Coordinates of N, CA and C in Angstrom, one line a residue:
M1 N -8.7 -9.1 -18.1 CA -8.1 -8.2 -17.2 C -6.7 -8.0 -17.6
A2 N -6.2 -6.8 -17.5 CA -4.8 -6.4 -17.7 C -4.2 -5.7 -16.5
I3 N -3.0 -6.1 -16.2 CA -2.3 -5.4 -15.1 C -1.3 -4.5 -15.8
I4 N -1.4 -3.2 -15.5 CA -0.6 -2.2 -16.2 C 0.5 -1.8 -15.2
M5 N 1.8 -2.0 -15.5 CA 2.9 -1.7 -14.6 C 3.7 -0.5 -15.1
A6 N 3.3 0.2 -16.2 CA 4.0 1.3 -16.6 C 3.0 2.3 -17.2
D7 N 3.4 3.6 -17.3 CA 2.5 4.6 -17.8 C 2.1 4.2 -19.3
T8 N 0.8 4.4 -19.6 CA 0.4 4.0 -20.9 C -0.9 4.7 -21.3
S9 N -1.2 4.7 -22.6 CA -2.5 5.2 -23.1 C -3.1 4.1 -24.0
M10 N -4.4 4.0 -24.1 CA -5.0 2.9 -24.9 C -6.3 3.4 -25.4
T11 N -6.7 2.9 -26.6 CA -8.0 3.2 -27.2 C -9.0 2.2 -26.7
V12 N -10.2 2.7 -26.5 CA -11.4 1.9 -26.1 C -11.8 1.0 -27.3
P13 N -11.9 -0.3 -27.1 CA -12.3 -1.2 -28.2 C -13.7 -0.9 -28.7
A14 N -13.9 -1.2 -29.9 CA -15.2 -0.9 -30.6 C -16.4 -1.5 -29.9
W15 N -16.2 -2.7 -29.3 CA -17.3 -3.4 -28.6 C -17.6 -3.0 -27.2
A16 N -16.7 -2.2 -26.6 CA -16.8 -1.9 -25.1 C -17.8 -0.8 -24.8
T17 N -18.6 -1.0 -23.8 CA -19.6 0.0 -23.3 C -19.3 0.4 -21.9
R18 N -18.5 -0.4 -21.2 CA -18.1 0.0 -19.8 C -16.8 -0.7 -19.5
V19 N -16.1 -0.2 -18.5 CA -14.8 -0.7 -18.2 C -14.6 -0.7 -16.7
E20 N -14.0 -1.8 -16.2 CA -13.7 -1.9 -14.7 C -12.3 -1.5 -14.5
L21 N -12.0 -0.6 -13.6 CA -10.7 -0.1 -13.4 C -10.3 -0.1 -11.9
R22 N -9.0 -0.3 -11.6 CA -8.6 -0.3 -10.3 C -7.2 0.4 -10.3
A23 N -7.0 1.3 -9.3 CA -5.7 2.0 -9.2 C -5.2 1.9 -7.8
I24 N -3.9 1.6 -7.7 CA -3.2 1.4 -6.4 C -2.0 2.3 -6.4
G25 N -1.9 3.2 -5.4 CA -0.8 4.2 -5.4 C 0.5 3.4 -4.9
G26 N 1.6 4.0 -5.2 CA 2.9 3.5 -4.8 C 3.1 3.5 -3.3
G27 N 3.8 2.5 -2.8 CA 4.0 2.5 -1.4 C 5.1 3.4 -1.0
G28 N 5.1 3.9 0.3 CA 6.1 4.8 0.8 C 7.3 4.1 1.1
G29 N 8.5 4.7 1.0 CA 9.8 4.0 1.3 C 9.9 3.9 2.8
G30 N 10.5 2.8 3.3 CA 10.8 2.6 4.7 C 12.0 3.4 5.1
S31 N 12.1 3.6 6.4 CA 13.3 4.3 6.9 C 14.4 3.3 7.3
S32 N 15.6 3.8 7.2 CA 16.7 3.0 7.6 C 16.9 3.1 9.1
S33 N 17.7 2.2 9.7 CA 17.8 2.2 11.2 C 18.9 3.2 11.7
L34 N 19.9 3.5 10.9 CA 21.0 4.4 11.2 C 21.8 4.0 12.4
A35 N 21.7 2.7 12.8 CA 22.6 2.3 13.9 C 24.0 2.2 13.4
T36 N 25.0 2.6 14.1 CA 26.4 2.7 13.6 C 27.4 1.9 14.4
D37 N 27.0 1.3 15.5 CA 27.9 0.4 16.2 C 27.3 -0.9 16.6
T38 N 28.1 -1.8 17.0 CA 27.6 -3.2 17.2 C 26.7 -3.3 18.5
T39 N 26.6 -2.3 19.3 CA 25.7 -2.4 20.5 C 24.5 -1.5 20.3
G40 N 24.4 -0.9 19.1 CA 23.3 0.0 18.8 C 22.0 -0.7 18.6
S41 N 20.9 0.0 18.6 CA 19.6 -0.5 18.4 C 19.2 -0.3 16.9
F42 N 18.4 -1.2 16.4 CA 17.9 -1.1 15.0 C 16.4 -0.8 15.1
C43 N 16.0 0.3 14.5 CA 14.6 0.6 14.6 C 14.1 1.3 13.3
G44 N 14.3 0.8 12.2 CA 13.7 1.4 10.9 C 12.2 1.2 10.9
A45 N 11.5 2.0 10.2 CA 10.0 1.9 10.2 C 9.6 1.7 8.7
G46 N 8.4 1.1 8.6 CA 7.9 0.8 7.3 C 7.1 2.0 6.7
G47 N 7.1 2.1 5.3 CA 6.4 3.1 4.6 C 4.9 2.7 4.5
G48 N 4.0 3.7 4.4 CA 2.6 3.4 4.3 C 2.3 2.8 2.9
A49 N 1.2 2.1 2.8 CA 0.7 1.6 1.6 C 0.0 2.6 0.8
G50 N 0.0 2.5 -0.5 CA -0.7 3.4 -1.4 C -2.2 3.2 -1.3
G51 N -3.0 4.2 -1.6 CA -4.4 4.1 -1.6 C -4.9 3.2 -2.7
D52 N -6.2 2.8 -2.6 CA -6.7 1.8 -3.5 C -8.1 2.2 -4.0
A53 N -8.3 2.5 -5.3 CA -9.6 3.0 -5.8 C -10.0 2.0 -6.9
W54 N -11.3 1.6 -6.9 CA -11.8 0.6 -7.8 C -13.2 1.0 -8.3
G55 N -13.5 0.9 -9.5 CA -14.8 1.3 -10.0 C -15.1 0.8 -11.4
V56 N -16.4 0.9 -11.8 CA -16.9 0.5 -13.2 C -17.4 1.8 -13.8
Y57 N -17.0 2.1 -15.1 CA -17.4 3.3 -15.7 C -17.9 3.1 -17.1
A58 N -18.8 3.9 -17.6 CA -19.3 3.8 -18.9 C -18.3 4.5 -19.9
V59 N -18.1 3.8 -21.0 CA -17.1 4.3 -22.0 C -17.8 4.2 -23.4
S60 N -17.2 4.9 -24.4 CA -17.7 4.9 -25.7 C -16.5 4.7 -26.7
P61 N -16.7 3.8 -27.7 CA -15.6 3.6 -28.6 C -15.3 4.8 -29.5
T62 N -16.3 5.7 -29.5 CA -16.1 7.0 -30.3 C -15.5 8.1 -29.5
G63 N -15.4 7.8 -28.2 CA -14.8 8.8 -27.3 C -13.3 8.8 -27.3
G64 N -12.7 9.5 -26.3 CA -11.3 9.5 -26.2 C -10.8 8.2 -25.6
G65 N -9.5 8.1 -25.5 CA -8.9 6.9 -24.9 C -8.6 7.0 -23.4
L66 N -8.2 5.9 -22.8 CA -7.8 5.8 -21.4 C -6.3 6.1 -21.3
S67 N -6.0 6.8 -20.2 CA -4.6 7.2 -19.9 C -4.3 6.7 -18.5
V68 N -3.2 6.0 -18.3 CA -2.8 5.5 -17.0 C -1.4 6.1 -16.6
T69 N -1.3 6.6 -15.4 CA 0.0 7.0 -14.8 C 0.1 6.1 -13.6
V70 N 1.2 5.3 -13.6 CA 1.4 4.4 -12.5 C 2.3 5.0 -11.5
G71 N 1.9 5.0 -10.2 CA 2.7 5.5 -9.1 C 3.8 4.5 -8.7
R72 N 5.0 5.0 -8.6 CA 6.2 4.2 -8.2 C 6.4 4.2 -6.7
G73 N 7.0 3.2 -6.2 CA 7.3 3.1 -4.7 C 8.3 4.2 -4.4
G74 N 8.2 4.7 -3.2 CA 9.1 5.8 -2.8 C 10.4 5.3 -2.3
P75 N 11.5 6.1 -2.5 CA 12.8 5.7 -2.0 C 12.8 5.9 -0.5
S76 N 13.8 5.5 0.2 CA 13.9 5.6 1.7 C 13.3 6.9 2.2
E77 N 12.4 6.8 3.1 CA 11.7 7.9 3.8 C 11.0 8.8 2.9
Q78 N 10.6 8.4 1.7 CA 9.9 9.3 0.8 C 8.6 8.8 0.4
T79 N 7.7 9.6 0.0 CA 6.3 9.3 -0.4 C 6.3 8.5 -1.7
G80 N 5.4 7.5 -1.8 CA 5.2 6.8 -3.1 C 4.4 7.7 -4.1
G81 N 4.5 7.4 -5.4 CA 3.9 8.2 -6.4 C 2.4 7.9 -6.5
P82 N 1.6 8.8 -7.0 CA 0.2 8.6 -7.2 C -0.1 7.8 -8.5
T83 N -1.1 7.0 -8.5 CA -1.6 6.4 -9.7 C -2.9 7.1 -10.2
L84 N -2.9 7.4 -11.4 CA -4.1 8.2 -12.0 C -4.6 7.4 -13.2
V85 N -5.9 7.3 -13.3 CA -6.6 6.8 -14.5 C -7.5 7.8 -15.1
S86 N -7.3 8.2 -16.3 CA -8.2 9.3 -17.0 C -8.8 8.7 -18.2
Y87 N -10.0 9.3 -18.5 CA -10.8 9.0 -19.7 C -11.2 10.3 -20.3
E88 N -11.0 10.5 -21.6 CA -11.3 11.7 -22.3 C -10.7 12.9 -21.6
G89 N -9.6 12.8 -21.0 CA -8.9 13.9 -20.3 C -9.4 14.2 -18.9
Q90 N -10.4 13.4 -18.4 CA -10.9 13.7 -17.1 C -10.5 12.5 -16.2
T91 N -9.9 12.8 -15.0 CA -9.5 11.8 -14.0 C -10.7 11.1 -13.5
L92 N -10.6 9.7 -13.6 CA -11.7 8.9 -13.0 C -11.2 8.4 -11.7
L93 N -10.0 7.8 -11.6 CA -9.5 7.3 -10.3 C -8.2 8.0 -10.0
Q94 N -8.0 8.2 -8.7 CA -6.8 8.7 -8.2 C -6.4 8.0 -6.9
A95 N -5.3 7.3 -6.8 CA -4.8 6.6 -5.7 C -3.4 7.2 -5.3
E96 N -3.4 7.9 -4.1 CA -2.2 8.6 -3.7 C -1.2 7.6 -3.1
G97 N 0.1 7.9 -3.2 CA 1.1 7.1 -2.6 C 1.2 7.2 -1.1
G98 N 1.7 6.1 -0.5 CA 1.8 6.1 1.0 C 3.0 7.0 1.4
Q99 N 2.9 7.6 2.6 CA 4.0 8.4 3.1 C 5.2 7.5 3.5
G100 N 6.4 8.0 3.4 CA 7.6 7.3 3.9 C 7.7 7.1 5.4
G101 N 8.3 6.0 5.8 CA 8.6 5.9 7.2 C 9.6 6.9 7.7
L102 N 9.6 7.3 8.9 CA 10.5 8.3 9.4 C 11.4 7.8 10.5
F103 N 12.7 8.0 10.4 CA 13.6 7.6 11.5 C 13.7 8.8 12.5
Y104 N 13.4 8.5 13.8 CA 13.5 9.6 14.8 C 14.8 9.4 15.6
S105 N 15.0 8.2 16.2 CA 16.2 8.0 17.0 C 16.3 6.4 17.1
T106 N 17.3 6.0 17.8 CA 17.5 4.6 18.0 C 16.4 4.1 19.1
D107 N 15.6 5.0 19.6 CA 14.6 4.6 20.6 C 13.3 4.3 19.9
G108 N 13.2 4.6 18.6 CA 11.9 4.3 17.9 C 11.8 5.2 16.6
S109 N 11.0 4.7 15.7 CA 10.8 5.4 14.4 C 9.3 5.2 14.1
A110 N 8.8 6.2 13.3 CA 7.3 6.2 13.0 C 7.1 5.7 11.6
G111 N 6.1 4.8 11.4 CA 5.7 4.3 10.1 C 5.0 5.3 9.4
G112 N 5.0 5.3 8.0 CA 4.3 6.3 7.2 C 2.8 6.0 7.2
T113 N 2.0 7.0 6.9 CA 0.6 6.9 6.8 C 0.2 6.4 5.4
G114 N -0.9 5.7 5.3 CA -1.4 5.2 4.0 C -1.9 6.3 3.1
G115 N -1.8 6.1 1.8 CA -2.3 7.1 0.8 C -3.8 7.1 0.7
L116 N -4.4 8.2 0.3 CA -5.8 8.3 0.1 C -6.2 7.8 -1.3
A117 N -7.5 7.6 -1.5 CA -8.0 7.2 -2.8 C -9.3 7.9 -3.1
S118 N -9.6 8.2 -4.4 CA -10.8 8.9 -4.7 C -11.2 8.5 -6.1
G119 N -12.5 8.6 -6.4 CA -13.1 8.4 -7.7 C -13.7 7.0 -7.9
G120 N -13.5 6.1 -7.0 CA -14.0 4.7 -7.1 C -15.5 4.7 -7.0
T121 N -16.2 3.8 -7.8 CA -17.6 3.6 -7.6 C -17.9 2.3 -6.8
L122 N -16.9 1.5 -6.7 CA -17.0 0.3 -5.8 C -16.3 0.5 -4.5
W123 N -15.2 1.1 -4.5 CA -14.6 1.5 -3.2 C -13.4 2.5 -3.4
D124 N -13.2 3.2 -2.3 CA -12.0 4.1 -2.2 C -11.4 3.7 -0.8
Q125 N -10.3 3.1 -0.8 CA -9.7 2.6 0.4 C -8.4 3.2 0.7
T126 N -8.2 3.8 1.9 CA -6.9 4.4 2.3 C -6.0 3.2 2.6
G127 N -4.7 3.4 2.2 CA -3.7 2.4 2.5 C -3.4 2.3 3.9
T128 N -3.0 1.1 4.4 CA -2.6 0.9 5.8 C -1.3 1.6 6.1
S129 N -1.2 2.0 7.4 CA 0.1 2.7 7.8 C 1.2 1.6 7.9
G130 N 2.4 2.1 7.7 CA 3.6 1.3 7.9 C 3.8 1.1 9.4
G131 N 4.5 0.0 9.7 CA 4.8 -0.3 11.1 C 5.8 0.6 11.7
D132 N 5.6 1.0 13.0 CA 6.5 1.8 13.8 C 7.7 0.9 14.1
G133 N 8.9 1.4 14.1 CA 10.1 0.7 14.6 C 10.3 0.9 16.0
Q134 N 10.6 -0.1 16.8 CA 10.8 -0.1 18.2 C 12.3 -0.4 18.5
S135 N 12.9 0.1 19.5 CA 14.3 -0.1 19.8 C 14.4 -1.6 20.3
G136 N 15.6 -2.1 20.1 CA 15.9 -3.4 20.6 C 17.2 -3.8 19.9
A137 N 18.2 -4.3 20.7 CA 19.5 -4.6 20.1 C 19.3 -5.7 19.1
Y138 N 19.7 -5.4 17.8 CA 19.7 -6.3 16.7 C 18.3 -6.9 16.4
T139 N 17.3 -6.2 16.8 CA 15.9 -6.6 16.4 C 15.5 -5.7 15.3
F140 N 15.3 -6.2 14.1 CA 14.9 -5.4 13.0 C 13.4 -5.2 13.0
S141 N 12.9 -4.0 13.1 CA 11.5 -3.8 13.3 C 10.9 -2.9 12.2
G142 N 9.6 -2.8 12.2 CA 9.0 -2.0 11.1 C 8.6 -2.9 9.9
Y143 N 7.5 -2.6 9.3 CA 7.1 -3.3 8.1 C 6.3 -2.3 7.3
G144 N 6.2 -2.6 6.0 CA 5.4 -1.8 5.1 C 4.0 -2.0 5.2
G145 N 3.2 -1.0 4.9 CA 1.8 -1.1 4.8 C 1.3 -1.8 3.6
R146 N 0.1 -2.4 3.6 CA -0.4 -3.1 2.4 C -1.9 -2.6 2.2
P147 N -2.4 -2.6 1.0 CA -3.7 -2.1 0.8 C -4.8 -2.9 1.5
L148 N -4.6 -4.3 1.6 CA -5.7 -5.1 2.1 C -5.3 -5.9 3.3
G149 N -4.1 -5.8 3.8 CA -3.7 -6.7 5.0 C -2.4 -6.3 5.5
W150 N -1.9 -7.1 6.5 CA -0.6 -6.8 7.0 C -0.2 -8.1 7.7
W151 N 1.0 -8.0 8.5 CA 1.5 -9.2 9.2 C 1.1 -9.1 10.6
W152 N 0.9 -10.2 11.2 CA 0.6 -10.4 12.6 C 1.8 -11.0 13.2
T153 N 2.5 -10.4 14.2 CA 3.7 -10.9 14.8 C 3.5 -11.4 16.2
V154 N 3.9 -12.7 16.4 CA 3.8 -13.3 17.7 C 5.2 -13.3 18.3
R155 N 5.3 -12.7 19.5 CA 6.6 -12.7 20.2 C 6.5 -13.4 21.5
Q156 N 7.4 -14.3 21.8 CA 7.5 -15.0 23.0 C 8.9 -15.0 23.5
S157 N 9.2 -15.4 24.7 CA 10.6 -15.3 25.2 C 11.6 -15.8 24.2
G158 N 12.4 -14.9 23.7 CA 13.5 -15.3 22.9 C 13.2 -15.6 21.4
W159 N 12.0 -15.6 20.9 CA 11.7 -15.8 19.5 C 10.5 -15.0 19.1
Q160 N 10.4 -14.8 17.8 CA 9.2 -14.2 17.2 C 8.9 -14.8 15.9
R161 N 7.7 -14.8 15.4 CA 7.3 -15.3 14.1 C 6.2 -14.4 13.5
R162 N 6.2 -14.2 12.2 CA 5.2 -13.4 11.5 C 4.3 -14.3 10.7
Y163 N 3.0 -14.0 10.8 CA 2.0 -14.7 10.1 C 1.2 -13.7 9.3
P164 N 0.7 -14.1 8.1 CA -0.1 -13.1 7.3 C -1.4 -12.9 7.9
L165 N -1.9 -11.6 7.8 CA -3.2 -11.2 8.4 C -3.9 -10.4 7.3
W166 N -5.1 -10.8 6.9 CA -5.8 -10.2 5.9 C -7.1 -9.6 6.5
C167 N -7.4 -8.3 6.2 CA -8.6 -7.7 6.7 C -9.3 -7.0 5.5
R168 N -10.6 -7.0 5.6 CA -11.4 -6.3 4.6 C -12.7 -5.9 5.3
R169 N -13.1 -4.7 5.3 CA -14.3 -4.2 5.9 C -14.5 -4.7 7.3
R170 N -13.5 -4.5 8.1 CA -13.6 -4.9 9.6 C -13.6 -6.3 9.9
R171 N -13.5 -7.2 8.9 CA -13.4 -8.6 9.1 C -11.9 -9.0 8.8
C172 N -11.3 -9.8 9.7 CA -9.9 -10.2 9.5 C -9.8 -11.7 9.7
I173 N -8.8 -12.2 8.9 CA -8.5 -13.6 9.0 C -7.0 -13.8 9.2
F174 N -6.6 -14.7 10.1 CA -5.2 -15.0 10.1 C -5.0 -16.5 10.3
C175 N -3.9 -17.0 9.8 CA -3.7 -18.4 9.7 C -2.3 -18.7 10.4
V176 N -2.3 -19.8 11.2 CA -1.1 -20.3 11.8 C -1.1 -21.8 11.7
R177 N 0.0 -22.3 11.0 CA 0.1 -23.7 10.8 C -1.1 -24.4 10.2
N178 N -1.7 -23.8 9.1 CA -2.8 -24.4 8.4 C -4.1 -24.3 9.2
K179 N -4.2 -23.6 10.3 CA -5.4 -23.3 11.1 C -5.7 -21.8 11.0
C180 N -6.9 -21.5 10.6 CA -7.3 -20.1 10.3 C -8.4 -19.7 11.3
A181 N -8.4 -18.4 11.6 CA -9.4 -17.9 12.5 C -9.9 -16.6 11.9
L182 N -11.2 -16.3 12.1 CA -11.8 -15.1 11.6 C -12.3 -14.2 12.8
Y183 N -12.0 -12.9 12.7 CA -12.5 -12.1 13.8 C -12.8 -10.7 13.2
W184 N -13.6 -10.0 14.0 CA -14.0 -8.6 13.7 C -13.1 -7.6 14.4
R185 N -12.7 -6.5 13.7 CA -11.9 -5.5 14.4 C -12.7 -4.2 14.5

């Protein structure tokens, strides 16, 4: 398995008859809070996750090569770039970048939507949406979307804590202090 982090082209090895490919689009840029005074609210929002396409494809060593264009993460409030995988000049996988988070006002901001994916033979998964920012004096809100999971936030009087939450095909698992639970969403 190779993880490709930059645009590249490669020749199919002489022994290869099929190849497993996965493409993940760039994440959208989060929005800034734009609070300007010490009593202002902070409410930046997260950018959406890039789409995720995965598949297995027949190849021929006498055919053309593979070409990969890697989507970059978006700058503040901008869409992430698409990731494309092509073989013999034809696009096999396409994973769009997530939309950027948008600042509306100090009362709240909207997280970006996740990018779409297409061409996968195993799956085409839309990226998760970025978290919405909510107002609150000196509370930094909003989080970026992720292709396969997100954070679960516990808030109680005066404190909050974030725990990882992983979901796949409507099954989710979260862990708190080495104790894990599985649930369906």
